[in-house]
Tab-separated table of C-alpha atoms and ligand atoms in Angstrom:
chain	number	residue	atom	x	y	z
A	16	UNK	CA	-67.922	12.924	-26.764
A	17	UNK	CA	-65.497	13.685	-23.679
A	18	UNK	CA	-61.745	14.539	-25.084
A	19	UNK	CA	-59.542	13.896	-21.694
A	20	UNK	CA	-56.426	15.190	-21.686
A	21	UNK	CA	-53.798	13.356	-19.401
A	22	UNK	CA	-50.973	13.951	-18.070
A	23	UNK	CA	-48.374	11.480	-17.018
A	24	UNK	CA	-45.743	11.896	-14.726
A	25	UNK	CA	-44.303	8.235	-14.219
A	26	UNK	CA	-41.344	9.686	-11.971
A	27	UNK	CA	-39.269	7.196	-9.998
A	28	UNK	CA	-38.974	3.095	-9.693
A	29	UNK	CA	-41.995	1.196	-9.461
A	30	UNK	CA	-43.710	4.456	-10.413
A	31	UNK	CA	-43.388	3.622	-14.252
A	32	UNK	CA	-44.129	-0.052	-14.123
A	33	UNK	CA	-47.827	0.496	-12.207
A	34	UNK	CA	-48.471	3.332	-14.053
A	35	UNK	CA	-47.998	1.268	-17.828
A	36	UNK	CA	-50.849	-0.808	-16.128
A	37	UNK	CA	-53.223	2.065	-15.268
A	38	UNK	CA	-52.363	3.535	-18.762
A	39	UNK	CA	-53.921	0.082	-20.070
A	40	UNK	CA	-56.634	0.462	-18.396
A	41	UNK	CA	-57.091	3.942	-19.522
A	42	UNK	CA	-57.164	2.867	-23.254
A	43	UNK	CA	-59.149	0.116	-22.880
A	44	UNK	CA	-61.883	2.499	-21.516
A	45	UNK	CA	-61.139	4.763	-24.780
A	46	UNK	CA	-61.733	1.073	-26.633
A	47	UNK	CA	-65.029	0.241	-25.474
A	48	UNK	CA	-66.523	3.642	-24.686
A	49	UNK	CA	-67.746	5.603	-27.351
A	50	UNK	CA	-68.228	8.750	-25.304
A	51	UNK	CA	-64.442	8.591	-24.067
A	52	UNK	CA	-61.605	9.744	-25.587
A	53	UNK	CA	-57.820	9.944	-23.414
A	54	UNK	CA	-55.208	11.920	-24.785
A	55	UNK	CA	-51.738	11.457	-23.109
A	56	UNK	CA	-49.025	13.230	-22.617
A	57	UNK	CA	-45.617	11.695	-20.594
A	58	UNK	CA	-43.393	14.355	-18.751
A	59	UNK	CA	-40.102	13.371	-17.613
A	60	UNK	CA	-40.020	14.894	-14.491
A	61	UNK	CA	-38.388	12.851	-11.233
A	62	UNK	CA	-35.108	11.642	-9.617
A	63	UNK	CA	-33.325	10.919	-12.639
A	64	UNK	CA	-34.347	14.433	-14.342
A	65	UNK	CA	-32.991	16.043	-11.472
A	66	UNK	CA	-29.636	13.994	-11.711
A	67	UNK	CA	-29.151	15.455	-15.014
A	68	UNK	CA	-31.060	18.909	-14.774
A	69	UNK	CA	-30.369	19.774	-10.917
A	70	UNK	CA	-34.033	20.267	-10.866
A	71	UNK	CA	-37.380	17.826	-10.311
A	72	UNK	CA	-39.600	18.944	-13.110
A	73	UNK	CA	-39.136	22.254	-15.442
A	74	UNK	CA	-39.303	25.527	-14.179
A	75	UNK	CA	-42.504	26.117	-15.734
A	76	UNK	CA	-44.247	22.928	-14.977
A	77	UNK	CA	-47.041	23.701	-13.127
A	78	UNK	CA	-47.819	26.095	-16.486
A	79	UNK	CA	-47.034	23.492	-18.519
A	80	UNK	CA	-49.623	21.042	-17.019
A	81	UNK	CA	-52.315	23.573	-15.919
A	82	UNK	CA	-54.332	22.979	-19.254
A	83	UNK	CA	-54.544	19.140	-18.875
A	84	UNK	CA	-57.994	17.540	-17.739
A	85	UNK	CA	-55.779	15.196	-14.983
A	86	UNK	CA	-52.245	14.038	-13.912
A	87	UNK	CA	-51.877	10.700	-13.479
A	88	UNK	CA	-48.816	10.058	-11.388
A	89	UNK	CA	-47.014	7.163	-10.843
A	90	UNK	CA	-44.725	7.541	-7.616
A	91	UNK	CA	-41.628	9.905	-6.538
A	92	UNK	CA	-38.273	9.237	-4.509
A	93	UNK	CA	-35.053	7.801	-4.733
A	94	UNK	CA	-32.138	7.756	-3.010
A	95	UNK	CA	-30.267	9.664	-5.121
A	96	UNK	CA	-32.179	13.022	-4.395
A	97	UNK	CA	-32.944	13.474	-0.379
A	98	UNK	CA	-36.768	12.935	0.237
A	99	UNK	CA	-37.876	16.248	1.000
A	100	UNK	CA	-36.288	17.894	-1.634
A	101	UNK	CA	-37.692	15.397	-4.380
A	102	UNK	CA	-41.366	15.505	-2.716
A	103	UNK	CA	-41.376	19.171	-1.762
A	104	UNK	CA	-40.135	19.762	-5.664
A	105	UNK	CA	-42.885	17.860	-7.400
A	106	UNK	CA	-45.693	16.068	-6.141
A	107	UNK	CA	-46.089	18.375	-2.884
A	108	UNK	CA	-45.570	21.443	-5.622
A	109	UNK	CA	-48.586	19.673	-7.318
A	110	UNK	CA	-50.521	19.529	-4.657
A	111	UNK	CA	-50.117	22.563	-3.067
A	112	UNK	CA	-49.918	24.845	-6.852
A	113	UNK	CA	-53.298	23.279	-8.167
A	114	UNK	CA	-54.786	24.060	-4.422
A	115	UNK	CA	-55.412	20.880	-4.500
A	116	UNK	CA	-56.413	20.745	-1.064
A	117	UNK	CA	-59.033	17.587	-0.593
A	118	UNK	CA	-57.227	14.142	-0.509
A	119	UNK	CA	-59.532	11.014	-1.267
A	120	UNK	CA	-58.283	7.736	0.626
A	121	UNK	CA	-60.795	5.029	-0.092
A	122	UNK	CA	-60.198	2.434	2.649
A	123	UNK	CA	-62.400	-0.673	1.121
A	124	UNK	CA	-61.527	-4.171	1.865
A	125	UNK	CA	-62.276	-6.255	-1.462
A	126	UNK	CA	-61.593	-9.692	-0.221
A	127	UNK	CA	-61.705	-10.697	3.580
A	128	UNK	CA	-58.717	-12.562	2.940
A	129	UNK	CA	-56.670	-9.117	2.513
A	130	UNK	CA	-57.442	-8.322	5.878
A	131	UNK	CA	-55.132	-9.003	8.826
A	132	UNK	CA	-58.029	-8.544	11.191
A	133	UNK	CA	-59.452	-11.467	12.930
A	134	UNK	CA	-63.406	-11.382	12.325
A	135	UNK	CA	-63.459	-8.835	10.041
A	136	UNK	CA	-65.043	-8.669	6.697
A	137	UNK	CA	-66.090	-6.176	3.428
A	138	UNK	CA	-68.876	-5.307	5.110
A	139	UNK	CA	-66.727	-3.928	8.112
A	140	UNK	CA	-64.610	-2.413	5.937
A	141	UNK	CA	-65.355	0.516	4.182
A	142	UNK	CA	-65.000	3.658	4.671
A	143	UNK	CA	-63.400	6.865	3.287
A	144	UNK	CA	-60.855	9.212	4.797
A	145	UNK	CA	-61.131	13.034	3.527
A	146	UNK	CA	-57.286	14.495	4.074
A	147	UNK	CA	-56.943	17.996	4.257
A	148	UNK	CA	-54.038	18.341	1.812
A	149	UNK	CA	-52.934	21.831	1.744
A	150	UNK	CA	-51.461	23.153	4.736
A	151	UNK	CA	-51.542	21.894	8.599
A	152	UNK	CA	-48.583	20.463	9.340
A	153	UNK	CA	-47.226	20.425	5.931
A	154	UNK	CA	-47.611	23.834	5.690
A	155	UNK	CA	-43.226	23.782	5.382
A	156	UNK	CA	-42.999	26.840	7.665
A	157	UNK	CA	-40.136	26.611	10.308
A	158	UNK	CA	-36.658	27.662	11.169
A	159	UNK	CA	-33.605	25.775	11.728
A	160	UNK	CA	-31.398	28.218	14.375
A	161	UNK	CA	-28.259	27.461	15.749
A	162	UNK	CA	-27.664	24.799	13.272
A	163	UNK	CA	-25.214	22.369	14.513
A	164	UNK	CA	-24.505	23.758	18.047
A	165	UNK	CA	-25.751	22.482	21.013
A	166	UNK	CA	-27.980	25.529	21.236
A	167	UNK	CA	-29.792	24.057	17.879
A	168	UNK	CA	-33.377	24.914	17.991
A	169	UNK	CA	-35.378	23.704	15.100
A	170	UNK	CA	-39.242	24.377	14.711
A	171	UNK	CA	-41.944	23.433	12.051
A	172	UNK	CA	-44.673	25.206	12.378
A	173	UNK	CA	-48.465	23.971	11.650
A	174	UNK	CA	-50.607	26.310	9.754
A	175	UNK	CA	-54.599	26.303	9.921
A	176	UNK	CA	-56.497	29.013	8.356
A	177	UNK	CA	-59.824	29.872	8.810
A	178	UNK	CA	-60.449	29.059	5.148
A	179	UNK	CA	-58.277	26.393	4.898
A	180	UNK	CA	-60.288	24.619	7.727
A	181	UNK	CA	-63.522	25.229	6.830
A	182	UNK	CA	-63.328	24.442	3.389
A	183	UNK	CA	-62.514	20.601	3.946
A	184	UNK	CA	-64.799	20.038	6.456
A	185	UNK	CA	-67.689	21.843	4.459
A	186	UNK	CA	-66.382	19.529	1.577
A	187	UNK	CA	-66.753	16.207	4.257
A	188	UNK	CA	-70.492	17.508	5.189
A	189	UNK	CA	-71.254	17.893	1.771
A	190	UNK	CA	-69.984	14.659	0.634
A	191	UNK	CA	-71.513	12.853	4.191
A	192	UNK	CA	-74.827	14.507	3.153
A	193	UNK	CA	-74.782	13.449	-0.106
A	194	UNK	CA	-73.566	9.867	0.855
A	195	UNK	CA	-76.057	9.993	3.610
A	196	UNK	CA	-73.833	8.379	6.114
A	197	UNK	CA	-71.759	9.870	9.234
A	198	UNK	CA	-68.731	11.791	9.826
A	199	UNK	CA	-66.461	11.455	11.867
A	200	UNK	CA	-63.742	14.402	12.692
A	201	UNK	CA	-59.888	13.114	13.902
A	202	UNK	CA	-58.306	15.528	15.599
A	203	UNK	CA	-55.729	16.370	18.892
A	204	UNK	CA	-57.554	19.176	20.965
A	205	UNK	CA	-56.414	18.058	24.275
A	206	UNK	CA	-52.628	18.202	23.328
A	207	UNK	CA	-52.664	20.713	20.405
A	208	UNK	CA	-53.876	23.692	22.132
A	209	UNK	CA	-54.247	26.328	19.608
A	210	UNK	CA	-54.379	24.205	16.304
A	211	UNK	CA	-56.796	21.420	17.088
A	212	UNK	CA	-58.687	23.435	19.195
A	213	UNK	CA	-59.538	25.085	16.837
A	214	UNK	CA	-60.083	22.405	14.316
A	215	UNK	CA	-62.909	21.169	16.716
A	216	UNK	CA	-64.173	24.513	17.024
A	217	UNK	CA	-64.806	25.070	13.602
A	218	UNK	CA	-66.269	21.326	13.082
A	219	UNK	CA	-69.063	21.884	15.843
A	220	UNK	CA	-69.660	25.561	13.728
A	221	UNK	CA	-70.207	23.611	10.746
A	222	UNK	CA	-72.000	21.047	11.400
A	223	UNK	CA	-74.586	23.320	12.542
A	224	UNK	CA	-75.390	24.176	9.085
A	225	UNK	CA	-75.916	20.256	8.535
A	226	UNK	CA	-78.279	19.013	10.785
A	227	UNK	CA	-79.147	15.599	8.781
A	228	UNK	CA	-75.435	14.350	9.238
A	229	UNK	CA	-74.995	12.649	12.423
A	230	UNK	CA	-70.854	13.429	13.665
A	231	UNK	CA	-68.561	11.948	15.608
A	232	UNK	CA	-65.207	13.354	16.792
A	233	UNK	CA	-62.266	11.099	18.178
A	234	UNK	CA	-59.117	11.722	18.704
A	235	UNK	CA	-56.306	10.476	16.496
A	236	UNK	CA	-54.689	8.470	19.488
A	237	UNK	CA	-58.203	6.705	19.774
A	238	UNK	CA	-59.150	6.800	16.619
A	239	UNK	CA	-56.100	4.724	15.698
A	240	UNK	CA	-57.367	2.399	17.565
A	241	UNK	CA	-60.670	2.107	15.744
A	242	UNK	CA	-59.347	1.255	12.868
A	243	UNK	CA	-58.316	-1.681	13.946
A	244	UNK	CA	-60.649	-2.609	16.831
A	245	UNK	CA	-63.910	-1.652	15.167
A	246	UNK	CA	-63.250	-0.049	11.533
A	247	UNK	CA	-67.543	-0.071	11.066
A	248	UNK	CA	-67.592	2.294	12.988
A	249	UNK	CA	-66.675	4.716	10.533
A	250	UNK	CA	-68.148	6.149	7.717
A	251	UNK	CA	-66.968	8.928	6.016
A	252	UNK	CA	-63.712	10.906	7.934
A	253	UNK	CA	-62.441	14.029	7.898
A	254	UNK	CA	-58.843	14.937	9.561
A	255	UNK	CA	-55.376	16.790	8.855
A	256	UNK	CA	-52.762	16.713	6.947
A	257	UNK	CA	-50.317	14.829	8.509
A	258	UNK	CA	-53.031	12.611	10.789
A	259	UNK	CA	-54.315	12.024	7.230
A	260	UNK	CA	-50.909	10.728	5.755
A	261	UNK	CA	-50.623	8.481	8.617
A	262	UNK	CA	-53.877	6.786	9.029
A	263	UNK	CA	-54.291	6.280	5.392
A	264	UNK	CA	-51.098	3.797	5.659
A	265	UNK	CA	-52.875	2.210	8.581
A	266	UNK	CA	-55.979	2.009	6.584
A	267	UNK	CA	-54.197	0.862	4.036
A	268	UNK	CA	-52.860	-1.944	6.054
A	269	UNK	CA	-56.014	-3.679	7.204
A	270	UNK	CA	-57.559	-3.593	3.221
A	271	UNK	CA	-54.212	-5.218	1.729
A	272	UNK	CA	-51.725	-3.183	1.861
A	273	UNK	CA	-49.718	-0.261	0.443
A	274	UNK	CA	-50.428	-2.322	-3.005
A	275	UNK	CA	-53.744	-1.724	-3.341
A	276	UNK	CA	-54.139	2.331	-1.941
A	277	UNK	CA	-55.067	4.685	-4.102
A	278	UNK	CA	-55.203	8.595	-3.607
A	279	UNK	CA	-57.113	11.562	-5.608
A	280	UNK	CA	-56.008	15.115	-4.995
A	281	UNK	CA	-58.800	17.345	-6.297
A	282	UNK	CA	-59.284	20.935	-6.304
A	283	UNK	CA	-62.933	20.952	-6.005
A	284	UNK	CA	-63.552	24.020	-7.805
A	285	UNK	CA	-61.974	22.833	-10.848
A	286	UNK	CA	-59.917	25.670	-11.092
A	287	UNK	CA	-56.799	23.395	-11.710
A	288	UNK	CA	-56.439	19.632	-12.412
A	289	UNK	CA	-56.438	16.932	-10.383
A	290	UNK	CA	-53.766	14.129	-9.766
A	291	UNK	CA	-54.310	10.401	-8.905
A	292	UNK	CA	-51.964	8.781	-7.817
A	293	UNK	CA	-51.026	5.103	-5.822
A	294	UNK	CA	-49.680	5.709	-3.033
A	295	UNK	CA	-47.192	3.790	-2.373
A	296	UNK	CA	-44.392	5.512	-3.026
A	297	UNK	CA	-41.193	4.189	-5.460
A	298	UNK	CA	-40.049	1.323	-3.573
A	299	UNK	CA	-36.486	1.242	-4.652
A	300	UNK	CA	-35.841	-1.873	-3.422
A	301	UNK	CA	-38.202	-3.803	-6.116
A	302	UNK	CA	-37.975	-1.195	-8.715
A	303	UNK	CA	-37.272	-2.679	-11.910
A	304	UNK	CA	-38.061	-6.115	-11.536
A	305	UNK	CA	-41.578	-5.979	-12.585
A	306	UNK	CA	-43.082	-7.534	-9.509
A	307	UNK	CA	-44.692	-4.256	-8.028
A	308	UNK	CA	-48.356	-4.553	-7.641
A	309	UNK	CA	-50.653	-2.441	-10.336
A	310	UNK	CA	-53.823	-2.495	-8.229
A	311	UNK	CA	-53.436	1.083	-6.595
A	312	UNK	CA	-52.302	2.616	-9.807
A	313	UNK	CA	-55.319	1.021	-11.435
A	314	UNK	CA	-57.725	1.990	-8.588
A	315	UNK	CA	-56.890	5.598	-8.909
A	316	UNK	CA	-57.833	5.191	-12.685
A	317	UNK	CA	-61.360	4.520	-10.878
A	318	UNK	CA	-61.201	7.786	-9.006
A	319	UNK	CA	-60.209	8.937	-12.046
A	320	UNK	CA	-63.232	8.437	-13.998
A	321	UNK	CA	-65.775	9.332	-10.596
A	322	UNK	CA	-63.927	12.589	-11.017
A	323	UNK	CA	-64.924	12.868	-14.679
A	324	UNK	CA	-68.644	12.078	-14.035
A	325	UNK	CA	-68.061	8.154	-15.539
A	326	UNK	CA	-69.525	6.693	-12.054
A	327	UNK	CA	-70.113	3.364	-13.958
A	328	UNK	CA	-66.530	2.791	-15.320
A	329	UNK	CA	-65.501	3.459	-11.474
A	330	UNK	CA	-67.423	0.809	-10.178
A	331	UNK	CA	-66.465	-1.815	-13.267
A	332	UNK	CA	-63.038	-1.061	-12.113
A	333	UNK	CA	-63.174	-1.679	-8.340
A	334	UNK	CA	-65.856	-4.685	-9.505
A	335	UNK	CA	-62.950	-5.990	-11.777
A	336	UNK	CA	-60.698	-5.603	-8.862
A	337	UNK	CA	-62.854	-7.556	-6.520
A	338	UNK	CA	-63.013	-10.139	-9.231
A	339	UNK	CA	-59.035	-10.586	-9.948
A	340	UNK	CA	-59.028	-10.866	-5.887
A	341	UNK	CA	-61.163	-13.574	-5.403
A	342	UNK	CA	-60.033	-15.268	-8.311
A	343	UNK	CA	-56.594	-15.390	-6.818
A	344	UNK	CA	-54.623	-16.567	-9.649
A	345	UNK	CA	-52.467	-13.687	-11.064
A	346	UNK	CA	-51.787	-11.765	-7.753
A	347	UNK	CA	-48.345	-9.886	-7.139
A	348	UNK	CA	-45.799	-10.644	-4.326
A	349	UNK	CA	-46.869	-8.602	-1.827
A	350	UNK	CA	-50.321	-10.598	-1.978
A	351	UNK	CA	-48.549	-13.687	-2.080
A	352	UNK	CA	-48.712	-14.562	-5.863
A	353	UNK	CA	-46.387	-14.926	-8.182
A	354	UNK	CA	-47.051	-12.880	-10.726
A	355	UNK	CA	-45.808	-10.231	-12.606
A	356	UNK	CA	-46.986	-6.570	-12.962
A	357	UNK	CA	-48.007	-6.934	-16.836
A	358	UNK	CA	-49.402	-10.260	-16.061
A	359	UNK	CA	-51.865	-8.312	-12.806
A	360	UNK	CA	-52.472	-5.900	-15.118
A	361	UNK	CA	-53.211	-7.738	-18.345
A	362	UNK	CA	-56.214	-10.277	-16.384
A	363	UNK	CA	-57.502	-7.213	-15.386
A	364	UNK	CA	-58.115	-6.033	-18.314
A	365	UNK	CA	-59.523	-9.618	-19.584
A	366	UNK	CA	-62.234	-9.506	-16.513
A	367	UNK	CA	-63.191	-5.499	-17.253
A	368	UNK	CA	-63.699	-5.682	-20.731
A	369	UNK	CA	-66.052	-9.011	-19.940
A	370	UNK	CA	-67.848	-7.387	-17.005
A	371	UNK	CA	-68.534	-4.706	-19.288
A	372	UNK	CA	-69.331	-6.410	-22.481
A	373	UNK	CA	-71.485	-8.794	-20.534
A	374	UNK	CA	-73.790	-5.899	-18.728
A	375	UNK	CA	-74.120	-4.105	-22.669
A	376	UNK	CA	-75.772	-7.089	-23.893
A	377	UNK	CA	-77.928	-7.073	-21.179
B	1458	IPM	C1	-48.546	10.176	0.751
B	1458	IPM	C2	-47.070	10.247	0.930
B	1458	IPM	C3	-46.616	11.696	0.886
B	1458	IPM	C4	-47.321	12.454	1.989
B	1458	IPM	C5	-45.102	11.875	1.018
B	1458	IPM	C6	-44.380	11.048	-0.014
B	1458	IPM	C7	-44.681	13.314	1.008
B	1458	IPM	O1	-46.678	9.610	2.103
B	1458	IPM	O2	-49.053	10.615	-0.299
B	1458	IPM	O3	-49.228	9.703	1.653
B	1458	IPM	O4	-46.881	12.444	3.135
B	1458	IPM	O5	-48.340	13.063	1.696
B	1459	MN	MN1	-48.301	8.661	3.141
């Protein structure tokens, strides 16, 4: 029997209403599986702790979470604490304390009706974007001179180290080898003359050691592009930081939305936990109303559990999302139902536990 310990960090608006959903999901799992067992554990940590405390999340915190088998987060921001002092003070401090430097962006359409992409379908569709997610171009190094004079000079600085860079793209080969499909490499050589230079550089050096996996390297300008001209042609893709944060929205776009995107920051040593998280953000505007959609929280539940070895209860979850899709009847807002989060969340539940119950008595 598995014990998982979880940690939840709800943080700010809609943050707290997906992640109730997820949690659902979480204990239905414990329900049916045998083998599965969640603890949880809620920390308070986000905009509102920091309007009373002056501070995101305790001192301690990444101590205080370092023991737990995964964080499950919901979302961070609000406009009552400047954005990069609320990011940079607890989910980036996550990220970048648990070395948590591989990002997992599935980009999957479900339901070719999700798609604003004329003659495009699921089996264009479906791909995965690798994000390096522990320095480049959020590295946070930089200088502000001169600050308010018209001699300002302000720089932020990109960091790639030679470990730093290999280590994600000997992650991508590993996972394209294992996947037995392609990878593709997004990168800026021709503008970014040191950095992605040398990005390239060390791709082509890598991929020596992995003859089987055919490659591919665009760059991002183009590979923009691609995503929305012909998304087949990727497979599995590795890039930066930032180029990461950016096309994940994009891919994000042409599968459904922000509603449905899910991301998994692993360490993949296992020398700290991992978070899952939607990624949506805390979309003040709707926060509190209960309309937010619970699909992305409950999709990183399913990264979740590939994380933990439960490869079945990963693909029940996405299954159970492809179901509620098609179904169409209890879809949020933003996928132009009418229902509620709880309401989302709760026929999800309905069509897991039958897909699952089903397939036993098989
Ligand atoms: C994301 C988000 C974050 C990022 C922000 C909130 C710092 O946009 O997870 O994609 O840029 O990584
Ligand atoms: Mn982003």
């Amino acid at each position: 029997m598995k014990r998982l310990k979880i940690a939840l960090i709800p943080g700010d608006g809609i943050g707290k209403e997906v992640l109730q959903e997820g949690v659902k999901v979480l204990k239905t799992i414990d329900k049916i599986d045998n083998n599965l067992f969640f603890e949880f554990e809620e920390f308070p940590w986000g905009c509102d702790y920091y309007v009373k405390n002056g501070k995101m999340m305790d001192d301690n915190g990444l101590e205080q979470l370092k023991d737990f088998d995964a964080i499950y987060l919901g979302a961070v921001g609000h406009p009552s604490v400047p954005d990069h002092v609320s990011l940079w003070d607890l989910l980036l401090k996550i990220r970048k304390g648990f070395d948590q430097y591989v990002n997992l962006r599935e980009i999957t359409l479900l339901n070719q009706s999700l798609t604003p992409l004329k003659d495009k379908s699921e089996k264009n569709i479906d791909f995965l974007v690798i994000r390096e997610n522990s320095e480049g171009e959020y590295a946070g190094v930089g200088e502000w001179m001169n600050k308010g004079t018209p001699e300002e000079v302000v720089l932020q600085t990109s960091v790639f180290s030679r470990k730093g860079t290999e280590r994600i793209i000997r992650y991508a080969f590993e996972e394209a080898r294992r996947q037995k499909k392609s990878l593709t490499s997004i990168s800026k050589g021709n503008a970014l003359n040191y950095s992605m230079v040398f990005w390239d550089q060390v791709f082509n050096e890598i991929s020596q050691e992995y003859p089987d996996v055919k490659t591919y390297s665009y760059l991002v300008d183009a590979a923009s592009m691609y995503f929305i001209k012909e998304p087949e042609r990727f497979e599995i893709v590795v890039t930066t930081n930032l180029f990461g944060d950016i096309l994940t929205d994009l891919g994000a776009a042409i599968t459904g939305g922000l509603g449905l995107a899910a991301g998994a920051n692993i360490n993949p040593e296992r020398q700290f936990p991992p978070m899952f998280e939607p990624i949506h953000g805390s979309a003040p505007d709707i926060a509190g109303k209960g309309i937010a959609n619970p699909l992305a929280a409950i999709w990183s539940v399913a990264q979740m559990m590939e994380y933990f070895h439960e490869g079945n209860w990963k693909d029940y979850i996405i299954e159970s999302i492809r179901v509620l899709l098609k179904e169409g009847r209890y879809l949020t807002r933003d996928l132009g139902g009418k229902s509620l989060t709880t309401e989302t969340g709760d026929r999800l539940i309905e069509i897991l536990t039958q897909m699952v119950t089903e397939n036993k008595s098989k």
